[in-house]
Amino acid sequence: MDKTFLDFRTLLFALSVIYVTQALILGALHYTQRLYRPTSYWAQGAFLIALGALAVLLRGLVPEALSVILANGLLVMGAARITQGVLLACGRTSP
């Protein structure tokens, strides 16, 4: 009997929905509080991570090399953008 409760693609899709929701909420927060810039970085990072997770879901539908490069690039850029926002919130500059 298979002990996997959820399919990996289902989890990635759920993760994408969560990150898109987070990006929308942070984007709305940034729209109302424009003076606090880190929310913009966090929204952008969440959106990039959501796109990266969706790009992982494309594996098997598009060429493997394109999917891997695109997905990993988006995930790394999203994490970097969130880190930039945290550094900005702490009053530090990004390296």
XYZ file of C-alpha atoms in Angstrom:
95
model
C 0.000 0.000 0.000
C 1.277 3.454 -0.939
C 1.811 5.633 2.151
C 1.709 8.902 0.213
C -1.329 10.883 1.287
C -1.016 13.793 -1.127
C 0.455 14.004 -4.567
C 3.538 16.227 -4.940
C 1.840 18.233 -7.688
C -1.172 18.857 -5.463
C 1.086 20.186 -2.713
C 2.915 22.448 -5.172
C -0.363 23.807 -6.466
C -1.554 24.504 -2.921
C 1.758 26.215 -2.174
C 1.328 28.369 -5.277
C -2.176 29.407 -4.244
C -0.930 30.315 -0.763
C 1.949 32.400 -2.118
C -0.263 34.190 -4.656
C -2.691 35.016 -1.842
C 0.190 36.253 0.289
C 1.492 38.380 -2.602
C -1.943 39.928 -3.151
C -2.368 40.770 0.526
C 1.134 42.229 0.802
C 0.599 44.151 -2.436
C -2.603 45.643 -1.040
C -0.776 46.512 2.179
C 1.953 48.214 0.179
C -0.676 50.107 -1.803
C -2.183 51.516 1.387
C 1.130 52.042 3.244
C 3.508 53.222 0.523
C 6.038 54.586 3.002
C 6.894 51.093 4.283
C 8.866 49.695 1.342
C 9.601 46.146 2.599
C 6.022 45.057 1.862
C 6.696 45.614 -1.837
C 9.777 43.364 -1.703
C 7.872 40.682 0.205
C 4.971 40.775 -2.256
C 7.339 40.490 -5.220
C 9.204 37.606 -3.562
C 6.004 35.709 -2.790
C 4.812 36.148 -6.366
C 8.140 34.912 -7.779
C 8.038 31.854 -5.505
C 4.468 31.137 -6.634
C 5.574 31.337 -10.274
C 8.545 29.089 -9.505
C 6.306 26.471 -7.908
C 3.988 26.605 -10.922
C 6.999 26.219 -13.216
C 7.916 23.042 -11.323
C 4.424 21.771 -12.147
C 5.205 22.242 -15.849
C 7.840 19.515 -15.747
C 6.801 16.882 -18.184
C 4.747 19.346 -20.239
C 7.626 21.559 -21.390
C 11.247 20.610 -22.060
C 12.933 19.499 -18.853
C 15.879 21.903 -19.115
C 13.584 24.907 -19.549
C 11.401 23.897 -16.629
C 14.338 23.270 -14.290
C 16.164 26.498 -15.155
C 13.008 28.616 -15.043
C 11.631 27.107 -11.832
C 14.887 27.197 -9.884
C 15.671 30.703 -11.088
C 12.273 32.010 -10.009
C 12.491 30.283 -6.626
C 15.960 31.703 -5.926
C 14.967 35.196 -7.084
C 11.864 35.065 -4.890
C 13.831 34.030 -1.827
C 16.401 36.752 -2.538
C 13.677 39.392 -2.892
C 12.115 38.374 0.442
C 15.563 38.530 2.052
C 16.079 42.023 0.634
C 12.793 43.059 2.218
C 13.815 41.652 5.595
C 17.159 43.466 5.417
C 15.397 46.694 4.480
C 12.963 46.259 7.387
C 15.921 45.807 9.732
C 17.597 48.933 8.415
C 20.436 47.127 6.682
C 21.522 47.171 3.076
C 21.506 44.130 0.850
C 24.915 42.777 -0.177
